[in-house]
Amino acid sequence: MASARPDSQPPRFFIQRDYTMGTVVQFEKQPPADLSSKVTQDALHVLSDTVEHINSIFEEAEALDGAAYLEGCLACLTLCTYYVWPCVQTKYEKAMHKLAVYLETQNSTVFRQHGMRLVHPMERGLRVIEIVLLRSS
């Protein structure tokens, strides 16, 4: 049996989450070894740079600063949780929106040329970055 996947689905590769620093959300900086035979070295370099940028967005989102503490305190101490909080984007939500815009831009301007598409890590439970190979280079 060569493959359990139907021919209509494109090949998928995964960049695993890196737990070397605990539960901080970051992903391995090296692309999957299987992918190197499917795409160009230029595409792999761009992918590595993109993963580093994704890691920096998560680092920014999880940084503990005054704004993060204030958000937490206000949510716990007031009724904002019920009435106002659903209307306000948290620091983490803003970072996830920034990541979504970044991935959309990278997919349309860079990765499409290389026959790849990256899936937002939130869609995979922050466990992996999925790379969908649209065509082989």
Tab-separated table of N, CA and C in Angstrom:
chain	number	residue	atom	x	y	z
A	1	MET	N	0.853	-1.176	0.000
A	1	MET	CA	0.000	0.000	0.000
A	1	MET	C	0.892	1.230	0.000
A	2	ALA	N	0.839	2.014	-1.054
A	2	ALA	CA	1.730	3.155	-1.212
A	2	ALA	C	1.302	4.339	-0.358
A	3	SER	N	0.023	4.634	-0.330
A	3	SER	CA	-0.433	5.815	0.401
A	3	SER	C	-1.870	5.612	0.856
A	4	ALA	N	-2.160	6.056	2.063
A	4	ALA	CA	-3.517	5.953	2.592
A	4	ALA	C	-4.342	7.173	2.200
A	5	ARG	N	-3.693	8.168	1.590
A	5	ARG	CA	-4.368	9.417	1.260
A	5	ARG	C	-4.855	9.356	-0.185
A	6	PRO	N	-6.061	9.844	-0.446
A	6	PRO	CA	-6.547	9.887	-1.824
A	6	PRO	C	-5.660	10.798	-2.676
A	7	ASP	N	-5.584	10.516	-3.981
A	7	ASP	CA	-4.742	11.298	-4.879
A	7	ASP	C	-5.180	12.751	-4.993
A	8	SER	N	-6.411	13.061	-4.676
A	8	SER	CA	-6.901	14.424	-4.826
A	8	SER	C	-6.360	15.377	-3.756
A	9	GLN	N	-5.865	14.851	-2.652
A	9	GLN	CA	-5.326	15.710	-1.601
A	9	GLN	C	-3.852	15.992	-1.860
A	10	PRO	N	-3.454	17.263	-1.746
A	10	PRO	CA	-2.037	17.572	-1.943
A	10	PRO	C	-1.202	17.081	-0.760
A	11	PRO	N	0.087	16.849	-0.996
A	11	PRO	CA	0.955	16.415	0.110
A	11	PRO	C	1.055	17.506	1.180
A	12	ARG	N	1.172	17.062	2.421
A	12	ARG	CA	1.259	17.987	3.548
A	12	ARG	C	2.490	17.654	4.364
A	13	PHE	N	3.143	18.708	4.820
A	13	PHE	CA	4.318	18.566	5.672
A	13	PHE	C	4.077	19.402	6.916
A	14	PHE	N	4.752	19.053	7.996
A	14	PHE	CA	4.483	19.719	9.270
A	14	PHE	C	5.774	20.162	9.944
A	15	ILE	N	5.766	21.402	10.392
A	15	ILE	CA	6.839	21.911	11.239
A	15	ILE	C	6.323	21.785	12.659
A	16	GLN	N	7.002	20.974	13.446
A	16	GLN	CA	6.544	20.660	14.798
A	16	GLN	C	6.800	21.816	15.762
A	17	ARG	N	6.029	21.821	16.806
A	17	ARG	CA	6.231	22.795	17.866
A	17	ARG	C	7.490	22.421	18.637
A	18	ASP	N	8.213	23.430	19.059
A	18	ASP	CA	9.467	23.248	19.780
A	18	ASP	C	9.213	23.488	21.269
A	19	TYR	N	9.344	22.426	22.060
A	19	TYR	CA	9.074	22.518	23.498
A	19	TYR	C	10.347	22.677	24.328
A	20	THR	N	11.472	23.046	23.707
A	20	THR	CA	12.721	23.155	24.465
A	20	THR	C	12.674	24.255	25.513
A	21	MET	N	11.816	25.250	25.322
A	21	MET	CA	11.684	26.332	26.303
A	21	MET	C	10.380	26.208	27.084
A	22	GLY	N	9.876	25.010	27.228
A	22	GLY	CA	8.638	24.784	27.963
A	22	GLY	C	7.429	24.922	27.062
A	23	THR	N	6.384	25.499	27.612
A	23	THR	CA	5.127	25.598	26.867
A	23	THR	C	4.994	26.889	26.069
A	24	VAL	N	6.056	27.657	25.978
A	24	VAL	CA	6.043	28.860	25.149
A	24	VAL	C	5.798	28.419	23.708
A	25	VAL	N	4.911	29.115	23.007
A	25	VAL	CA	4.600	28.737	21.630
A	25	VAL	C	5.740	29.179	20.724
A	26	GLN	N	6.441	28.205	20.211
A	26	GLN	CA	7.458	28.429	19.187
A	26	GLN	C	7.577	27.155	18.368
A	27	PHE	N	8.054	27.314	17.152
A	27	PHE	CA	8.138	26.185	16.242
A	27	PHE	C	9.585	25.956	15.835
A	28	GLU	N	9.888	24.711	15.475
A	28	GLU	CA	11.236	24.366	15.042
A	28	GLU	C	11.623	25.246	13.859
A	29	LYS	N	12.855	25.696	13.860
A	29	LYS	CA	13.297	26.621	12.819
A	29	LYS	C	13.679	25.916	11.521
A	30	GLN	N	13.972	24.628	11.596
A	30	GLN	CA	14.361	23.880	10.408
A	30	GLN	C	13.129	23.288	9.727
A	31	PRO	N	13.045	23.426	8.401
A	31	PRO	CA	11.932	22.798	7.677
A	31	PRO	C	12.034	21.279	7.755
A	32	PRO	N	10.932	20.579	7.544
A	32	PRO	CA	10.971	19.114	7.553
A	32	PRO	C	11.940	18.585	6.502
A	33	ALA	N	12.678	17.534	6.851
A	33	ALA	CA	13.671	16.958	5.929
A	33	ALA	C	13.013	16.452	4.643
A	34	ASP	N	11.809	15.899	4.741
A	34	ASP	CA	11.104	15.373	3.561
A	34	ASP	C	10.839	16.467	2.526
A	35	LEU	N	10.681	17.694	3.001
A	35	LEU	CA	10.307	18.795	2.128
A	35	LEU	C	11.468	19.232	1.229
A	36	SER	N	12.691	19.024	1.675
A	36	SER	CA	13.848	19.525	0.922
A	36	SER	C	13.963	18.921	-0.477
A	37	SER	N	13.445	17.731	-0.665
A	37	SER	CA	13.495	17.124	-1.996
A	37	SER	C	12.315	17.562	-2.877
A	38	LYS	N	11.361	18.267	-2.302
A	38	LYS	CA	10.151	18.649	-3.047
A	38	LYS	C	10.142	20.105	-3.507
A	39	VAL	N	10.922	20.975	-2.852
A	39	VAL	CA	10.925	22.404	-3.185
A	39	VAL	C	12.364	22.884	-3.331
A	40	THR	N	12.519	24.093	-3.837
A	40	THR	CA	13.846	24.660	-4.060
A	40	THR	C	14.484	25.103	-2.742
A	41	GLN	N	15.803	25.292	-2.793
A	41	GLN	CA	16.524	25.793	-1.615
A	41	GLN	C	16.066	27.203	-1.262
A	42	ASP	N	15.727	27.996	-2.272
A	42	ASP	CA	15.218	29.338	-2.035
A	42	ASP	C	13.918	29.278	-1.232
A	43	ALA	N	13.045	28.351	-1.594
A	43	ALA	CA	11.775	28.191	-0.875
A	43	ALA	C	12.025	27.770	0.567
A	44	LEU	N	12.992	26.898	0.790
A	44	LEU	CA	13.317	26.464	2.155
A	44	LEU	C	13.869	27.619	2.983
A	45	HIS	N	14.676	28.463	2.350
A	45	HIS	CA	15.225	29.628	3.059
A	45	HIS	C	14.107	30.597	3.450
A	46	VAL	N	13.206	30.865	2.511
A	46	VAL	CA	12.072	31.754	2.795
A	46	VAL	C	11.197	31.155	3.898
A	47	LEU	N	11.002	29.848	3.857
A	47	LEU	CA	10.211	29.171	4.879
A	47	LEU	C	10.853	29.319	6.254
A	48	SER	N	12.160	29.150	6.341
A	48	SER	CA	12.859	29.308	7.620
A	48	SER	C	12.709	30.724	8.158
A	49	ASP	N	12.849	31.722	7.278
A	49	ASP	CA	12.671	33.114	7.697
A	49	ASP	C	11.250	33.368	8.176
A	50	THR	N	10.285	32.780	7.486
A	50	THR	CA	8.880	32.946	7.864
A	50	THR	C	8.601	32.326	9.227
A	51	VAL	N	9.143	31.152	9.479
A	51	VAL	CA	8.942	30.494	10.779
A	51	VAL	C	9.566	31.335	11.891
A	52	GLU	N	10.731	31.914	11.646
A	52	GLU	CA	11.345	32.793	12.646
A	52	GLU	C	10.451	33.992	12.943
A	53	HIS	N	9.835	34.546	11.886
A	53	HIS	CA	8.932	35.680	12.094
A	53	HIS	C	7.676	35.248	12.856
A	54	ILE	N	7.152	34.082	12.528
A	54	ILE	CA	5.997	33.552	13.266
A	54	ILE	C	6.354	33.384	14.735
A	55	ASN	N	7.532	32.841	15.014
A	55	ASN	CA	7.970	32.687	16.404
A	55	ASN	C	8.063	34.032	17.112
A	56	SER	N	8.528	35.054	16.397
A	56	SER	CA	8.634	36.382	17.023
A	56	SER	C	7.254	36.971	17.314
A	57	ILE	N	6.273	36.692	16.462
A	57	ILE	CA	4.907	37.175	16.731
A	57	ILE	C	4.353	36.501	17.980
A	58	PHE	N	4.591	35.196	18.136
A	58	PHE	CA	4.128	34.508	19.337
A	58	PHE	C	4.869	35.000	20.575
A	59	GLU	N	6.149	35.295	20.430
A	59	GLU	CA	6.922	35.827	21.556
A	59	GLU	C	6.349	37.169	22.005
A	60	GLU	N	6.021	38.000	21.035
A	60	GLU	CA	5.404	39.297	21.321
A	60	GLU	C	4.035	39.127	21.981
A	61	ALA	N	3.262	38.166	21.500
A	61	ALA	CA	1.910	37.947	22.034
A	61	ALA	C	1.939	37.468	23.475
A	62	GLU	N	2.960	36.674	23.816
A	62	GLU	CA	3.014	36.078	25.147
A	62	GLU	C	3.873	36.857	26.133
A	63	ALA	N	4.435	37.963	25.680
A	63	ALA	CA	5.271	38.773	26.566
A	63	ALA	C	4.414	39.376	27.684
A	64	LEU	N	4.924	39.283	28.878
A	64	LEU	CA	4.213	39.857	30.021
A	64	LEU	C	4.674	41.288	30.218
A	65	ASP	N	3.760	42.210	29.993
A	65	ASP	CA	4.054	43.621	30.205
A	65	ASP	C	2.894	44.258	30.943
A	66	GLY	N	2.961	45.539	31.135
A	66	GLY	CA	1.917	46.240	31.874
A	66	GLY	C	0.534	46.078	31.266
A	67	ALA	N	0.466	46.103	29.955
A	67	ALA	CA	-0.832	45.966	29.283
A	67	ALA	C	-1.449	44.594	29.555
A	68	ALA	N	-0.621	43.560	29.533
A	68	ALA	CA	-1.127	42.204	29.780
A	68	ALA	C	-1.646	42.066	31.211
A	69	TYR	N	-0.893	42.605	32.164
A	69	TYR	CA	-1.341	42.558	33.559
A	69	TYR	C	-2.630	43.351	33.752
A	70	LEU	N	-2.693	44.520	33.132
A	70	LEU	CA	-3.893	45.350	33.257
A	70	LEU	C	-5.107	44.643	32.662
A	71	GLU	N	-4.944	44.017	31.517
A	71	GLU	CA	-6.047	43.266	30.902
A	71	GLU	C	-6.552	42.180	31.845
A	72	GLY	N	-5.630	41.446	32.434
A	72	GLY	CA	-6.004	40.370	33.348
A	72	GLY	C	-6.703	40.879	34.583
A	73	CYS	N	-6.183	41.946	35.146
A	73	CYS	CA	-6.798	42.517	36.356
A	73	CYS	C	-8.192	43.057	36.070
A	74	LEU	N	-8.330	43.775	34.979
A	74	LEU	CA	-9.643	44.325	34.634
A	74	LEU	C	-10.660	43.221	34.370
A	75	ALA	N	-10.221	42.177	33.730
A	75	ALA	CA	-11.136	41.076	33.431
A	75	ALA	C	-11.605	40.398	34.712
A	76	CYS	N	-10.726	40.290	35.683
A	76	CYS	CA	-11.070	39.601	36.929
A	76	CYS	C	-11.845	40.481	37.903
A	77	LEU	N	-11.543	41.735	37.936
A	77	LEU	CA	-12.083	42.604	38.984
A	77	LEU	C	-13.348	43.359	38.599
A	78	THR	N	-13.715	43.350	37.365
A	78	THR	CA	-14.885	44.143	36.955
A	78	THR	C	-15.889	43.285	36.206
A	79	LEU	N	-16.977	43.905	35.892
A	79	LEU	CA	-17.986	43.229	35.083
A	79	LEU	C	-17.692	43.367	33.596
A	80	CYS	N	-16.509	43.887	33.282
A	80	CYS	CA	-16.115	44.008	31.874
A	80	CYS	C	-16.164	42.657	31.186
A	81	THR	N	-15.912	41.629	31.952
A	81	THR	CA	-15.909	40.286	31.390
A	81	THR	C	-17.247	39.990	30.717
A	82	TYR	N	-18.329	40.462	31.309
A	82	TYR	CA	-19.655	40.149	30.778
A	82	TYR	C	-20.155	41.149	29.757
A	83	TYR	N	-19.812	42.431	29.938
A	83	TYR	CA	-20.427	43.455	29.108
A	83	TYR	C	-19.488	44.087	28.081
A	84	VAL	N	-18.272	44.375	28.464
A	84	VAL	CA	-17.377	45.111	27.589
A	84	VAL	C	-16.308	44.203	26.978
A	85	TRP	N	-15.823	43.250	27.744
A	85	TRP	CA	-14.692	42.444	27.308
A	85	TRP	C	-14.897	41.761	25.952
A	86	PRO	N	-16.077	41.237	25.645
A	86	PRO	CA	-16.245	40.616	24.323
A	86	PRO	C	-16.050	41.596	23.166
A	87	CYS	N	-16.164	42.895	23.426
A	87	CYS	CA	-16.009	43.901	22.376
A	87	CYS	C	-14.567	44.379	22.230
A	88	VAL	N	-13.705	44.033	23.169
A	88	VAL	CA	-12.323	44.501	23.182
A	88	VAL	C	-11.391	43.352	22.796
A	89	GLN	N	-10.478	43.610	21.885
A	89	GLN	CA	-9.492	42.593	21.513
A	89	GLN	C	-8.345	42.610	22.515
A	90	THR	N	-7.978	41.443	22.997
A	90	THR	CA	-6.846	41.349	23.913
A	90	THR	C	-5.545	41.450	23.112
A	91	LYS	N	-4.466	41.594	23.822
A	91	LYS	CA	-3.147	41.663	23.198
A	91	LYS	C	-2.881	40.397	22.378
A	92	TYR	N	-3.268	39.249	22.907
A	92	TYR	CA	-3.054	37.973	22.215
A	92	TYR	C	-3.898	37.902	20.945
A	93	GLU	N	-5.148	38.328	21.030
A	93	GLU	CA	-6.018	38.322	19.849
A	93	GLU	C	-5.481	39.244	18.762
A	94	LYS	N	-4.954	40.397	19.162
A	94	LYS	CA	-4.358	41.317	18.181
A	94	LYS	C	-3.154	40.670	17.504
A	95	ALA	N	-2.345	39.964	18.283
A	95	ALA	CA	-1.178	39.288	17.709
A	95	ALA	C	-1.615	38.175	16.757
A	96	MET	N	-2.673	37.448	17.102
A	96	MET	CA	-3.152	36.379	16.210
A	96	MET	C	-3.710	36.959	14.914
A	97	HIS	N	-4.332	38.132	15.010
A	97	HIS	CA	-4.809	38.803	13.797
A	97	HIS	C	-3.614	39.237	12.946
A	98	LYS	N	-2.592	39.769	13.595
A	98	LYS	CA	-1.360	40.166	12.897
A	98	LYS	C	-0.735	38.955	12.200
A	99	LEU	N	-0.733	37.808	12.876
A	99	LEU	CA	-0.191	36.585	12.294
A	99	LEU	C	-1.027	36.134	11.102
A	100	ALA	N	-2.338	36.220	11.220
A	100	ALA	CA	-3.216	35.817	10.111
A	100	ALA	C	-2.969	36.686	8.879
A	101	VAL	N	-2.822	37.987	9.083
A	101	VAL	CA	-2.554	38.894	7.965
A	101	VAL	C	-1.188	38.593	7.361
A	102	TYR	N	-0.198	38.351	8.218
A	102	TYR	CA	1.152	38.023	7.738
A	102	TYR	C	1.143	36.743	6.905
A	103	LEU	N	0.492	35.697	7.409
A	103	LEU	CA	0.447	34.432	6.670
A	103	LEU	C	-0.298	34.580	5.346
A	104	GLU	N	-1.384	35.327	5.360
A	104	GLU	CA	-2.140	35.551	4.132
A	104	GLU	C	-1.278	36.266	3.093
A	105	THR	N	-0.527	37.266	3.546
A	105	THR	CA	0.360	38.012	2.651
A	105	THR	C	1.476	37.118	2.128
A	106	GLN	N	2.116	36.366	3.024
A	106	GLN	CA	3.200	35.473	2.612
A	106	GLN	C	2.693	34.415	1.640
A	107	ASN	N	1.521	33.864	1.917
A	107	ASN	CA	0.967	32.844	1.022
A	107	ASN	C	0.697	33.405	-0.371
A	108	SER	N	0.130	34.599	-0.425
A	108	SER	CA	-0.242	35.141	-1.737
A	108	SER	C	0.948	35.723	-2.502
A	109	THR	N	1.935	36.277	-1.794
A	109	THR	CA	3.034	36.924	-2.506
A	109	THR	C	4.292	36.067	-2.645
A	110	VAL	N	4.510	35.144	-1.719
A	110	VAL	CA	5.762	34.388	-1.722
A	110	VAL	C	5.545	32.902	-1.970
A	111	PHE	N	4.755	32.278	-1.128
A	111	PHE	CA	4.669	30.815	-1.160
A	111	PHE	C	3.902	30.278	-2.361
A	112	ARG	N	2.965	31.024	-2.879
A	112	ARG	CA	2.239	30.575	-4.070
A	112	ARG	C	3.211	30.364	-5.232
A	113	GLN	N	4.215	31.239	-5.343
A	113	GLN	CA	5.225	31.113	-6.402
A	113	GLN	C	6.016	29.812	-6.268
A	114	HIS	N	6.183	29.365	-5.028
A	114	HIS	CA	6.944	28.146	-4.771
A	114	HIS	C	6.053	26.903	-4.689
A	115	GLY	N	4.763	27.087	-4.942
A	115	GLY	CA	3.850	25.952	-4.939
A	115	GLY	C	3.512	25.438	-3.552
A	116	MET	N	3.516	26.350	-2.570
A	116	MET	CA	3.217	25.960	-1.188
A	116	MET	C	2.185	26.914	-0.588
A	117	ARG	N	1.602	26.449	0.509
A	117	ARG	CA	0.695	27.287	1.293
A	117	ARG	C	0.876	26.907	2.759
A	118	LEU	N	0.984	27.896	3.621
A	118	LEU	CA	1.081	27.653	5.061
A	118	LEU	C	-0.289	27.813	5.695
A	119	VAL	N	-0.594	26.931	6.626
A	119	VAL	CA	-1.861	26.981	7.349
A	119	VAL	C	-1.595	27.620	8.714
A	120	HIS	N	-2.470	28.506	9.127
A	120	HIS	CA	-2.335	29.194	10.419
A	120	HIS	C	-2.226	28.152	11.538
A	121	PRO	N	-1.235	28.293	12.410
A	121	PRO	CA	-1.060	27.308	13.491
A	121	PRO	C	-2.283	27.154	14.400
A	122	MET	N	-3.100	28.194	14.528
A	122	MET	CA	-4.310	28.088	15.354
A	122	MET	C	-5.260	27.029	14.802
A	123	GLU	N	-5.253	26.841	13.492
A	123	GLU	CA	-6.134	25.842	12.878
A	123	GLU	C	-5.686	24.417	13.200
A	124	ARG	N	-4.478	24.279	13.689
A	124	ARG	CA	-3.946	22.962	14.074
A	124	ARG	C	-3.638	22.914	15.567
A	125	GLY	N	-4.350	23.733	16.334
A	125	GLY	CA	-4.237	23.701	17.794
A	125	GLY	C	-2.880	24.137	18.323
A	126	LEU	N	-2.178	24.975	17.583
A	126	LEU	CA	-0.841	25.461	17.948
A	126	LEU	C	0.158	24.321	18.134
A	127	ARG	N	-0.091	23.196	17.503
A	127	ARG	CA	0.821	22.052	17.607
A	127	ARG	C	1.824	22.022	16.467
A	128	VAL	N	1.397	22.463	15.279
A	128	VAL	CA	2.245	22.400	14.090
A	128	VAL	C	1.932	23.572	13.169
A	129	ILE	N	2.879	23.855	12.286
A	129	ILE	CA	2.609	24.706	11.132
A	129	ILE	C	2.493	23.746	9.958
A	130	GLU	N	1.345	23.729	9.338
A	130	GLU	CA	1.118	22.823	8.217
A	130	GLU	C	1.528	23.495	6.913
A	131	ILE	N	2.277	22.764	6.107
A	131	ILE	CA	2.697	23.227	4.793
A	131	ILE	C	1.997	22.345	3.767
A	132	VAL	N	1.159	22.951	2.962
A	132	VAL	CA	0.466	22.222	1.905
A	132	VAL	C	1.243	22.446	0.619
A	133	LEU	N	1.664	21.360	0.024
A	133	LEU	CA	2.431	21.453	-1.220
A	133	LEU	C	1.449	21.417	-2.373
A	134	LEU	N	1.347	22.525	-3.092
A	134	LEU	CA	0.400	22.629	-4.191
A	134	LEU	C	0.951	22.024	-5.467
A	135	ARG	N	2.271	22.127	-5.630
A	135	ARG	CA	2.945	21.509	-6.768
A	135	ARG	C	4.414	21.347	-6.397
A	136	SER	N	5.093	20.444	-7.051
A	136	SER	CA	6.532	20.253	-6.825
A	136	SER	C	7.309	21.199	-7.719
A	137	SER	N	8.401	21.730	-7.158
A	137	SER	CA	9.247	22.633	-7.955
A	137	SER	C	10.257	21.853	-8.754
